Amino acid sequence: MGNIYSAQNIAAYFIFELNEQHIFINADALQHLLADVATVWNKIYGHNAFSEQVHSFAQNGYIVKEVKDAYEEYGKSHIDEPAKDWELEFGQFQLVYRTYGVPRFTMEEENIMKEIINKYKASLIRKVS
């Protein structure tokens, strides 16, 4: 079945998880992780994981423009927290500037995300050694 999420929320998940594990993450790595999510989601569920328009990684150098734009300022530097966005909570009259939230994955989706993170960590180890 597989749910469709905002790429910004999935990016926030990766940033929080990798920072918690003290693992380097930058804008380029984030796009590669999102590309992995898109590939796995299409393979398992037969549809895209993101609500945003997805572009060819090989053709444009990124997969989700909104995420690329949000983290462009970091360049090759480490991202220590997710991008922020203005949000108006139901019943409130004041906008709040807060980081993108983490999606509530199903157990199966959570396992897929953990597998993608493990693959990313293994690739970093191979590059270092």
CSV table of N, CA, C and O in Angstrom, one decimal:
chain,number,residue,atom,x,y,z
A,1,MET,N,0.8,-1.2,0.0
A,1,MET,CA,0.0,0.0,0.0
A,1,MET,C,0.9,1.2,0.0
A,1,MET,O,0.9,2.0,-0.9
A,2,GLY,N,1.6,1.5,1.0
A,2,GLY,CA,2.6,2.6,1.1
A,2,GLY,C,1.9,4.0,1.0
A,2,GLY,O,1.2,4.3,0.1
A,3,ASN,N,2.2,4.8,2.0
A,3,ASN,CA,1.6,6.1,2.0
A,3,ASN,C,2.5,7.1,1.2
A,3,ASN,O,3.6,6.8,0.8
A,4,ILE,N,1.9,8.2,0.9
A,4,ILE,CA,2.6,9.3,0.2
A,4,ILE,C,2.9,10.4,1.2
A,4,ILE,O,2.0,10.9,1.9
A,5,TYR,N,4.2,10.8,1.3
A,5,TYR,CA,4.6,11.8,2.3
A,5,TYR,C,5.2,13.0,1.5
A,5,TYR,O,5.6,12.9,0.4
A,6,SER,N,5.3,14.1,2.3
A,6,SER,CA,6.1,15.2,1.8
A,6,SER,C,7.6,14.9,1.8
A,6,SER,O,8.0,14.4,2.8
A,7,ALA,N,8.3,15.2,0.8
A,7,ALA,CA,9.7,15.0,0.8
A,7,ALA,C,10.4,15.8,1.9
A,7,ALA,O,11.4,15.4,2.4
A,8,GLN,N,9.9,17.0,2.2
A,8,GLN,CA,10.4,17.8,3.3
A,8,GLN,C,10.4,17.0,4.6
A,8,GLN,O,11.3,17.1,5.4
A,9,ASN,N,9.3,16.3,4.9
A,9,ASN,CA,9.1,15.5,6.1
A,9,ASN,C,10.0,14.3,6.1
A,9,ASN,O,10.6,14.0,7.2
A,10,ILE,N,10.2,13.7,5.0
A,10,ILE,CA,11.1,12.5,4.9
A,10,ILE,C,12.6,13.0,5.1
A,10,ILE,O,13.4,12.4,5.8
A,11,ALA,N,12.9,14.2,4.5
A,11,ALA,CA,14.2,14.8,4.7
A,11,ALA,C,14.5,15.1,6.2
A,11,ALA,O,15.5,14.8,6.7
A,12,ALA,N,13.4,15.6,6.9
A,12,ALA,CA,13.5,15.9,8.3
A,12,ALA,C,13.8,14.6,9.1
A,12,ALA,O,14.6,14.6,10.0
A,13,TYR,N,13.1,13.5,8.7
A,13,TYR,CA,13.4,12.2,9.3
A,13,TYR,C,14.9,11.8,9.2
A,13,TYR,O,15.5,11.4,10.2
A,14,PHE,N,15.4,11.9,8.0
A,14,PHE,CA,16.8,11.5,7.8
A,14,PHE,C,17.7,12.4,8.6
A,14,PHE,O,18.7,11.9,9.2
A,15,ILE,N,17.5,13.7,8.6
A,15,ILE,CA,18.4,14.6,9.4
A,15,ILE,C,18.3,14.3,10.9
A,15,ILE,O,19.4,14.2,11.5
A,16,PHE,N,17.1,14.1,11.4
A,16,PHE,CA,17.1,13.8,12.8
A,16,PHE,C,17.7,12.5,13.2
A,16,PHE,O,18.5,12.4,14.1
A,17,GLU,N,17.4,11.4,12.4
A,17,GLU,CA,18.0,10.1,12.6
A,17,GLU,C,19.5,10.1,12.5
A,17,GLU,O,20.2,9.5,13.3
A,18,LEU,N,20.0,10.7,11.5
A,18,LEU,CA,21.5,10.6,11.2
A,18,LEU,C,22.2,11.5,12.2
A,18,LEU,O,23.3,11.1,12.7
A,19,ASN,N,21.6,12.6,12.6
A,19,ASN,CA,22.3,13.5,13.7
A,19,ASN,C,22.3,12.7,15.0
A,19,ASN,O,23.2,12.8,15.8
A,20,GLU,N,21.2,12.0,15.3
A,20,GLU,CA,21.1,11.2,16.6
A,20,GLU,C,22.2,10.2,16.6
A,20,GLU,O,22.7,9.9,17.7
A,21,GLN,N,22.6,9.6,15.4
A,21,GLN,CA,23.6,8.6,15.4
A,21,GLN,C,25.0,9.2,15.1
A,21,GLN,O,25.9,8.5,14.9
A,22,HIS,N,25.1,10.5,15.1
A,22,HIS,CA,26.3,11.2,14.8
A,22,HIS,C,26.9,10.9,13.5
A,22,HIS,O,28.1,10.6,13.4
A,23,ILE,N,26.1,10.9,12.5
A,23,ILE,CA,26.5,10.6,11.1
A,23,ILE,C,26.4,11.8,10.2
A,23,ILE,O,25.3,12.5,10.3
A,24,PHE,N,27.4,12.0,9.4
A,24,PHE,CA,27.4,13.2,8.5
A,24,PHE,C,26.3,13.2,7.5
A,24,PHE,O,26.0,12.1,6.9
A,25,ILE,N,25.6,14.3,7.3
A,25,ILE,CA,24.6,14.4,6.3
A,25,ILE,C,24.6,15.8,5.7
A,25,ILE,O,24.7,16.8,6.5
A,26,ASN,N,24.7,15.9,4.4
A,26,ASN,CA,24.7,17.2,3.7
A,26,ASN,C,23.6,17.2,2.7
A,26,ASN,O,22.9,16.3,2.5
A,27,ALA,N,23.5,18.3,1.9
A,27,ALA,CA,22.4,18.5,1.0
A,27,ALA,C,22.5,17.4,-0.1
A,27,ALA,O,21.5,16.9,-0.6
A,28,ASP,N,23.7,17.1,-0.6
A,28,ASP,CA,23.9,16.1,-1.7
A,28,ASP,C,23.5,14.7,-1.2
A,28,ASP,O,22.8,14.0,-1.9
A,29,ALA,N,23.9,14.4,0.0
A,29,ALA,CA,23.6,13.1,0.6
A,29,ALA,C,22.1,13.0,0.8
A,29,ALA,O,21.5,11.9,0.6
A,30,LEU,N,21.5,14.0,1.2
A,30,LEU,CA,20.0,14.1,1.4
A,30,LEU,C,19.3,13.7,0.1
A,30,LEU,O,18.4,12.9,0.1
A,31,GLN,N,19.8,14.3,-1.0
A,31,GLN,CA,19.1,14.0,-2.3
A,31,GLN,C,19.3,12.6,-2.7
A,31,GLN,O,18.4,11.9,-3.2
A,32,HIS,N,20.5,12.0,-2.4
A,32,HIS,CA,20.7,10.6,-2.7
A,32,HIS,C,19.8,9.7,-1.8
A,32,HIS,O,19.3,8.7,-2.3
A,33,LEU,N,19.6,10.1,-0.6
A,33,LEU,CA,18.7,9.3,0.3
A,33,LEU,C,17.3,9.4,-0.2
A,33,LEU,O,16.6,8.4,-0.2
A,34,LEU,N,16.9,10.5,-0.6
A,34,LEU,CA,15.5,10.7,-1.2
A,34,LEU,C,15.4,9.9,-2.5
A,34,LEU,O,14.3,9.3,-2.7
A,35,ALA,N,16.4,9.9,-3.3
A,35,ALA,CA,16.4,9.1,-4.5
A,35,ALA,C,16.2,7.6,-4.2
A,35,ALA,O,15.5,6.8,-4.8
A,36,ASP,N,16.9,7.1,-3.1
A,36,ASP,CA,16.8,5.7,-2.7
A,36,ASP,C,15.4,5.4,-2.2
A,36,ASP,O,14.8,4.4,-2.5
A,37,VAL,N,14.8,6.4,-1.5
A,37,VAL,CA,13.4,6.2,-1.0
A,37,VAL,C,12.5,6.1,-2.2
A,37,VAL,O,11.6,5.2,-2.3
A,38,ALA,N,12.6,7.0,-3.2
A,38,ALA,CA,11.8,7.0,-4.4
A,38,ALA,C,11.9,5.6,-5.1
A,38,ALA,O,10.9,5.0,-5.5
A,39,THR,N,13.1,5.1,-5.2
A,39,THR,CA,13.3,3.9,-5.9
A,39,THR,C,12.7,2.7,-5.2
A,39,THR,O,12.0,1.9,-5.8
A,40,VAL,N,12.9,2.6,-3.9
A,40,VAL,CA,12.4,1.5,-3.1
A,40,VAL,C,10.8,1.6,-3.1
A,40,VAL,O,10.2,0.6,-3.2
A,41,TRP,N,10.3,2.8,-2.9
A,41,TRP,CA,8.8,3.0,-2.8
A,41,TRP,C,8.2,2.5,-4.2
A,41,TRP,O,7.2,1.8,-4.1
A,42,ASN,N,8.8,2.9,-5.3
A,42,ASN,CA,8.3,2.5,-6.6
A,42,ASN,C,8.4,1.0,-6.8
A,42,ASN,O,7.5,0.4,-7.3
A,43,LYS,N,9.4,0.4,-6.3
A,43,LYS,CA,9.6,-1.1,-6.4
A,43,LYS,C,8.6,-1.8,-5.6
A,43,LYS,O,8.0,-2.8,-6.0
A,44,ILE,N,8.4,-1.4,-4.3
A,44,ILE,CA,7.6,-2.2,-3.4
A,44,ILE,C,6.1,-1.8,-3.6
A,44,ILE,O,5.3,-2.7,-3.6
A,45,TYR,N,5.8,-0.5,-3.6
A,45,TYR,CA,4.4,-0.1,-3.6
A,45,TYR,C,3.9,0.3,-5.0
A,45,TYR,O,2.7,0.5,-5.2
A,46,GLY,N,4.8,0.5,-6.0
A,46,GLY,CA,4.3,0.9,-7.3
A,46,GLY,C,3.9,2.3,-7.5
A,46,GLY,O,3.3,2.7,-8.5
A,47,HIS,N,4.3,3.2,-6.6
A,47,HIS,CA,4.0,4.6,-6.7
A,47,HIS,C,5.1,5.4,-6.0
A,47,HIS,O,5.9,4.8,-5.2
A,48,ASN,N,5.1,6.7,-6.2
A,48,ASN,CA,6.1,7.6,-5.7
A,48,ASN,C,5.9,7.8,-4.2
A,48,ASN,O,4.7,7.7,-3.7
A,49,ALA,N,6.9,8.0,-3.4
A,49,ALA,CA,6.8,8.2,-2.0
A,49,ALA,C,6.5,9.7,-1.6
A,49,ALA,O,6.0,10.0,-0.5
A,50,PHE,N,6.7,10.6,-2.6
A,50,PHE,CA,6.6,12.0,-2.3
A,50,PHE,C,5.4,12.7,-3.0
A,50,PHE,O,5.0,12.3,-4.1
A,51,SER,N,4.8,13.7,-2.3
A,51,SER,CA,3.7,14.5,-2.9
A,51,SER,C,4.3,15.5,-3.8
A,51,SER,O,3.6,16.0,-4.7
A,52,GLU,N,5.5,15.9,-3.7
A,52,GLU,CA,6.2,16.9,-4.6
A,52,GLU,C,6.5,16.3,-5.9
A,52,GLU,O,6.7,15.1,-6.0
A,53,GLN,N,6.8,17.1,-6.9
A,53,GLN,CA,7.2,16.7,-8.2
A,53,GLN,C,8.6,16.2,-8.1
A,53,GLN,O,9.5,16.8,-7.5
A,54,VAL,N,8.9,15.0,-8.7
A,54,VAL,CA,10.2,14.4,-8.6
A,54,VAL,C,10.9,14.5,-10.0
A,54,VAL,O,10.2,14.3,-11.0
A,55,HIS,N,12.1,14.9,-9.9
A,55,HIS,CA,12.9,15.1,-11.2
A,55,HIS,C,14.0,14.0,-11.3
A,55,HIS,O,14.4,13.4,-10.3
A,56,SER,N,14.5,13.8,-12.4
A,56,SER,CA,15.5,12.8,-12.7
A,56,SER,C,16.8,13.3,-12.0
A,56,SER,O,17.3,14.4,-12.2
A,57,PHE,N,17.4,12.4,-11.1
A,57,PHE,CA,18.6,12.7,-10.4
A,57,PHE,C,19.8,12.9,-11.4
A,57,PHE,O,20.5,13.8,-11.3
A,58,ALA,N,19.9,12.0,-12.4
A,58,ALA,CA,21.0,12.1,-13.3
A,58,ALA,C,20.9,13.3,-14.2
A,58,ALA,O,21.9,13.9,-14.6
A,59,GLN,N,19.6,13.7,-14.6
A,59,GLN,CA,19.4,14.7,-15.5
A,59,GLN,C,19.6,16.1,-14.9
A,59,GLN,O,20.2,17.0,-15.4
A,60,ASN,N,19.0,16.3,-13.7
A,60,ASN,CA,19.0,17.6,-13.1
A,60,ASN,C,19.9,17.8,-11.9
A,60,ASN,O,20.0,18.9,-11.3
A,61,GLY,N,20.5,16.7,-11.4
A,61,GLY,CA,21.4,16.8,-10.2
A,61,GLY,C,20.7,16.9,-8.9
A,61,GLY,O,21.3,17.1,-7.9
A,62,TYR,N,19.4,16.7,-8.9
A,62,TYR,CA,18.6,16.6,-7.7
A,62,TYR,C,17.3,15.8,-8.0
A,62,TYR,O,17.0,15.6,-9.1
A,63,ILE,N,16.6,15.5,-7.0
A,63,ILE,CA,15.4,14.7,-7.2
A,63,ILE,C,14.2,15.5,-6.7
A,63,ILE,O,13.1,15.4,-7.4
A,64,VAL,N,14.3,16.3,-5.7
A,64,VAL,CA,13.1,17.1,-5.3
A,64,VAL,C,13.6,18.5,-5.1
A,64,VAL,O,14.4,18.9,-4.2
A,65,LYS,N,13.1,19.4,-6.0
A,65,LYS,CA,13.5,20.8,-6.0
A,65,LYS,C,13.3,21.5,-4.7
A,65,LYS,O,14.1,22.3,-4.2
A,66,GLU,N,12.1,21.3,-4.1
A,66,GLU,CA,11.8,22.0,-2.8
A,66,GLU,C,12.8,21.7,-1.7
A,66,GLU,O,13.2,22.6,-0.9
A,67,VAL,N,13.3,20.4,-1.7
A,67,VAL,CA,14.3,20.0,-0.7
A,67,VAL,C,15.6,20.6,-1.0
A,67,VAL,O,16.4,21.2,-0.2
A,68,LYS,N,16.0,20.6,-2.3
A,68,LYS,CA,17.2,21.2,-2.8
A,68,LYS,C,17.3,22.7,-2.4
A,68,LYS,O,18.3,23.1,-1.9
A,69,ASP,N,16.2,23.4,-2.7
A,69,ASP,CA,16.2,24.8,-2.4
A,69,ASP,C,16.3,25.1,-0.9
A,69,ASP,O,16.9,26.0,-0.4
A,70,ALA,N,15.6,24.3,0.0
A,70,ALA,CA,15.6,24.5,1.4
A,70,ALA,C,17.0,24.3,2.0
A,70,ALA,O,17.3,24.9,3.0
A,71,TYR,N,17.8,23.4,1.4
A,71,TYR,CA,19.1,23.0,2.0
A,71,TYR,C,20.3,23.5,1.2
A,71,TYR,O,21.4,23.2,1.5
A,72,GLU,N,20.0,24.3,0.2
A,72,GLU,CA,21.1,24.8,-0.7
A,72,GLU,C,22.1,25.7,0.1
A,72,GLU,O,23.3,25.6,-0.2
A,73,GLU,N,21.7,26.4,1.1
A,73,GLU,CA,22.6,27.3,1.9
A,73,GLU,C,23.7,26.5,2.6
A,73,GLU,O,24.7,27.0,2.9
A,74,TYR,N,23.4,25.2,2.9
A,74,TYR,CA,24.4,24.4,3.6
A,74,TYR,C,25.5,23.9,2.7
A,74,TYR,O,26.6,23.6,3.2
A,75,GLY,N,25.3,23.9,1.4
A,75,GLY,CA,26.3,23.4,0.4
A,75,GLY,C,26.8,22.0,0.8
A,75,GLY,O,26.1,21.1,0.9
A,76,LYS,N,28.1,21.9,1.0
A,76,LYS,CA,28.7,20.6,1.4
A,76,LYS,C,28.8,20.5,2.9
A,76,LYS,O,29.4,19.5,3.4
A,77,SER,N,28.3,21.4,3.7
A,77,SER,CA,28.4,21.4,5.1
A,77,SER,C,27.4,20.5,5.7
A,77,SER,O,26.4,20.2,5.1
A,78,HIS,N,27.6,20.1,6.9
A,78,HIS,CA,26.7,19.2,7.7
A,78,HIS,C,25.4,19.9,8.0
A,78,HIS,O,25.4,21.1,8.3
A,79,ILE,N,24.3,19.2,7.9
A,79,ILE,CA,23.0,19.8,8.2
A,79,ILE,C,22.7,19.3,9.6
A,79,ILE,O,22.6,18.1,9.9
A,80,ASP,N,22.5,20.2,10.6
A,80,ASP,CA,22.3,19.8,12.0
A,80,ASP,C,20.8,19.8,12.4
A,80,ASP,O,20.5,19.3,13.4
A,81,GLU,N,20.0,20.5,11.6
A,81,GLU,CA,18.5,20.4,11.9
A,81,GLU,C,17.7,20.6,10.6
A,81,GLU,O,18.2,21.2,9.7
A,82,PRO,N,16.5,20.1,10.5
A,82,PRO,CA,15.7,20.3,9.3
A,82,PRO,C,15.3,21.7,9.0
A,82,PRO,O,15.4,22.6,9.9
A,83,ALA,N,15.0,22.0,7.8
A,83,ALA,CA,14.6,23.3,7.4
A,83,ALA,C,13.3,23.7,8.2
A,83,ALA,O,12.6,22.8,8.7
A,84,LYS,N,13.1,25.0,8.2
A,84,LYS,CA,11.9,25.5,9.0
A,84,LYS,C,10.9,26.0,8.0
A,84,LYS,O,11.2,26.5,6.9
A,85,ASP,N,9.6,26.0,8.4
A,85,ASP,CA,8.6,26.6,7.6
A,85,ASP,C,7.5,27.2,8.6
A,85,ASP,O,7.4,26.9,9.7
A,86,TRP,N,6.8,28.2,8.0
A,86,TRP,CA,5.8,28.8,8.8
A,86,TRP,C,4.6,27.9,8.9
A,86,TRP,O,4.2,27.4,7.9
A,87,GLU,N,4.0,27.8,10.0
A,87,GLU,CA,2.8,26.9,10.2
A,87,GLU,C,1.8,27.6,11.1
A,87,GLU,O,2.1,28.3,12.0
A,88,LEU,N,0.5,27.5,10.7
A,88,LEU,CA,-0.6,28.1,11.4
A,88,LEU,C,-1.4,26.9,12.0
A,88,LEU,O,-2.0,26.1,11.3
A,89,GLU,N,-1.3,26.7,13.3
A,89,GLU,CA,-2.0,25.6,14.0
A,89,GLU,C,-3.5,25.9,14.0
A,89,GLU,O,-3.9,27.0,14.1
A,90,PHE,N,-4.2,24.8,14.0
A,90,PHE,CA,-5.7,24.9,14.0
A,90,PHE,C,-6.1,25.6,15.3
A,90,PHE,O,-5.7,25.3,16.4
A,91,GLY,N,-7.0,26.6,15.1
A,91,GLY,CA,-7.5,27.3,16.3
A,91,GLY,C,-6.6,28.4,16.8
A,91,GLY,O,-6.9,29.1,17.8
A,92,GLN,N,-5.4,28.6,16.2
A,92,GLN,CA,-4.5,29.7,16.6
A,92,GLN,C,-4.5,30.8,15.6
A,92,GLN,O,-5.0,30.7,14.5
A,93,PHE,N,-4.0,32.0,16.0
A,93,PHE,CA,-4.0,33.2,15.2
A,93,PHE,C,-2.6,33.7,14.9
A,93,PHE,O,-2.5,34.7,14.3
A,94,GLN,N,-1.6,32.9,15.3
A,94,GLN,CA,-0.3,33.4,15.1
A,94,GLN,C,0.5,32.3,14.4
A,94,GLN,O,0.5,31.1,14.8
A,95,LEU,N,1.3,32.7,13.4
A,95,LEU,CA,2.1,31.8,12.6
A,95,LEU,C,3.3,31.4,13.5
A,95,LEU,O,3.8,32.2,14.3
A,96,VAL,N,3.7,30.1,13.4
A,96,VAL,CA,4.8,29.6,14.2
A,96,VAL,C,5.9,29.1,13.2
A,96,VAL,O,5.6,28.4,12.2
A,97,TYR,N,7.1,29.5,13.4
A,97,TYR,CA,8.3,29.1,12.5
A,97,TYR,C,8.9,27.9,13.1
A,97,TYR,O,9.6,28.0,14.1
A,98,ARG,N,8.7,26.7,12.6
A,98,ARG,CA,9.2,25.5,13.2
A,98,ARG,C,9.8,24.6,12.1
A,98,ARG,O,9.4,24.7,10.9
A,99,THR,N,10.6,23.6,12.6
A,99,THR,CA,11.1,22.7,11.6
A,99,THR,C,10.1,21.7,11.1
A,99,THR,O,9.0,21.5,11.7
A,100,TYR,N,10.3,21.2,9.9
A,100,TYR,CA,9.4,20.2,9.3
A,100,TYR,C,9.3,19.0,10.3
A,100,TYR,O,10.3,18.6,10.8
A,101,GLY,N,8.2,18.5,10.4
A,101,GLY,CA,7.9,17.3,11.3
A,101,GLY,C,8.3,16.0,10.6
A,101,GLY,O,8.5,15.9,9.4
A,102,VAL,N,8.4,15.0,11.4
A,102,VAL,CA,8.8,13.7,10.9
A,102,VAL,C,7.5,12.9,10.7
A,102,VAL,O,6.6,12.9,11.5
A,103,PRO,N,7.4,12.2,9.5
A,103,PRO,CA,6.2,11.5,9.3
A,103,PRO,C,6.0,10.3,10.2
A,103,PRO,O,6.9,9.8,10.8
A,104,ARG,N,4.7,9.9,10.4
A,104,ARG,CA,4.4,8.7,11.1
A,104,ARG,C,4.3,7.5,10.2
A,104,ARG,O,3.3,7.3,9.6
A,105,PHE,N,5.5,6.9,10.1
A,105,PHE,CA,5.6,5.7,9.2
A,105,PHE,C,4.8,4.5,9.7
A,105,PHE,O,4.8,4.4,11.0
A,106,THR,N,4.4,3.7,8.9
A,106,THR,CA,3.9,2.3,9.3
A,106,THR,C,5.1,1.5,9.7
A,106,THR,O,6.3,1.9,9.4
A,107,MET,N,4.9,0.4,10.3
A,107,MET,CA,6.1,-0.4,10.7
A,107,MET,C,6.9,-0.9,9.5
A,107,MET,O,8.1,-0.8,9.5
A,108,GLU,N,6.2,-1.2,8.4
A,108,GLU,CA,6.9,-1.7,7.2
A,108,GLU,C,7.7,-0.5,6.6
A,108,GLU,O,8.8,-0.7,6.2
A,109,GLU,N,7.1,0.7,6.6
A,109,GLU,CA,7.8,1.9,6.0
A,109,GLU,C,9.0,2.2,6.9
A,109,GLU,O,10.0,2.6,6.4
A,110,GLU,N,8.8,2.1,8.2
A,110,GLU,CA,9.9,2.4,9.1
A,110,GLU,C,11.1,1.5,8.9
A,110,GLU,O,12.3,1.9,8.9
A,111,ASN,N,10.8,0.2,8.6
A,111,ASN,CA,11.9,-0.7,8.3
A,111,ASN,C,12.6,-0.4,7.0
A,111,ASN,O,13.8,-0.6,6.9
A,112,ILE,N,11.8,0.0,6.0
A,112,ILE,CA,12.4,0.5,4.8
A,112,ILE,C,13.4,1.6,5.0
A,112,ILE,O,14.5,1.7,4.5
A,113,MET,N,12.9,2.6,5.8
A,113,MET,CA,13.7,3.8,6.1
A,113,MET,C,15.0,3.4,6.8
A,113,MET,O,16.1,3.9,6.5
A,114,LYS,N,14.9,2.5,7.8
A,114,LYS,CA,16.1,2.1,8.5
A,114,LYS,C,17.1,1.3,7.6
A,114,LYS,O,18.3,1.5,7.7
A,115,GLU,N,16.5,0.6,6.7
A,115,GLU,CA,17.4,-0.2,5.7
A,115,GLU,C,18.1,0.8,4.8
A,115,GLU,O,19.3,0.6,4.6
A,116,ILE,N,17.5,1.9,4.4
A,116,ILE,CA,18.1,2.9,3.6
A,116,ILE,C,19.2,3.6,4.4
A,116,ILE,O,20.3,3.9,3.9
A,117,ILE,N,18.9,3.9,5.7
A,117,ILE,CA,20.0,4.5,6.5
A,117,ILE,C,21.1,3.6,6.7
A,117,ILE,O,22.3,4.0,6.6
A,118,ASN,N,20.9,2.3,6.9
A,118,ASN,CA,22.0,1.4,7.1
A,118,ASN,C,22.8,1.3,5.8
A,118,ASN,O,24.1,1.2,5.9
A,119,LYS,N,22.2,1.3,4.6
A,119,LYS,CA,22.9,1.3,3.4
A,119,LYS,C,23.7,2.5,3.2
A,119,LYS,O,24.9,2.5,2.8
A,120,TYR,N,23.2,3.7,3.6
A,120,TYR,CA,23.9,5.0,3.6
A,120,TYR,C,25.2,4.9,4.5
A,120,TYR,O,26.3,5.3,4.1
A,121,LYS,N,25.0,4.4,5.7
A,121,LYS,CA,26.1,4.3,6.7
A,121,LYS,C,27.2,3.4,6.1
A,121,LYS,O,28.4,3.7,6.2
A,122,ALA,N,26.8,2.3,5.5
A,122,ALA,CA,27.8,1.3,4.9
A,122,ALA,C,28.5,2.0,3.8
A,122,ALA,O,29.8,1.8,3.6
A,123,SER,N,27.9,2.8,3.0
A,123,SER,CA,28.6,3.5,1.9
A,123,SER,C,29.6,4.5,2.4
A,123,SER,O,30.6,4.7,1.8
A,124,LEU,N,29.2,5.2,3.5
A,124,LEU,CA,30.2,6.1,4.1
A,124,LEU,C,31.4,5.4,4.6
A,124,LEU,O,32.5,5.9,4.5
A,125,ILE,N,31.2,4.2,5.2
A,125,ILE,CA,32.3,3.4,5.7
A,125,ILE,C,33.2,3.0,4.6
A,125,ILE,O,34.5,3.0,4.7
A,126,ARG,N,32.6,2.5,3.5
A,126,ARG,CA,33.4,2.1,2.3
A,126,ARG,C,34.3,3.3,1.8
A,126,ARG,O,35.4,3.1,1.4
A,127,LYS,N,33.7,4.5,1.8
A,127,LYS,CA,34.4,5.7,1.3
A,127,LYS,C,35.6,6.0,2.1
A,127,LYS,O,36.6,6.4,1.7
A,128,VAL,N,35.4,5.8,3.5
A,128,VAL,CA,36.5,6.2,4.4
A,128,VAL,C,37.6,5.2,4.4
A,128,VAL,O,38.8,5.5,4.5
A,129,SER,N,37.3,3.9,4.2
A,129,SER,CA,38.3,2.8,4.3
A,129,SER,C,39.0,2.6,3.0
A,129,SER,O,38.9,3.2,2.0
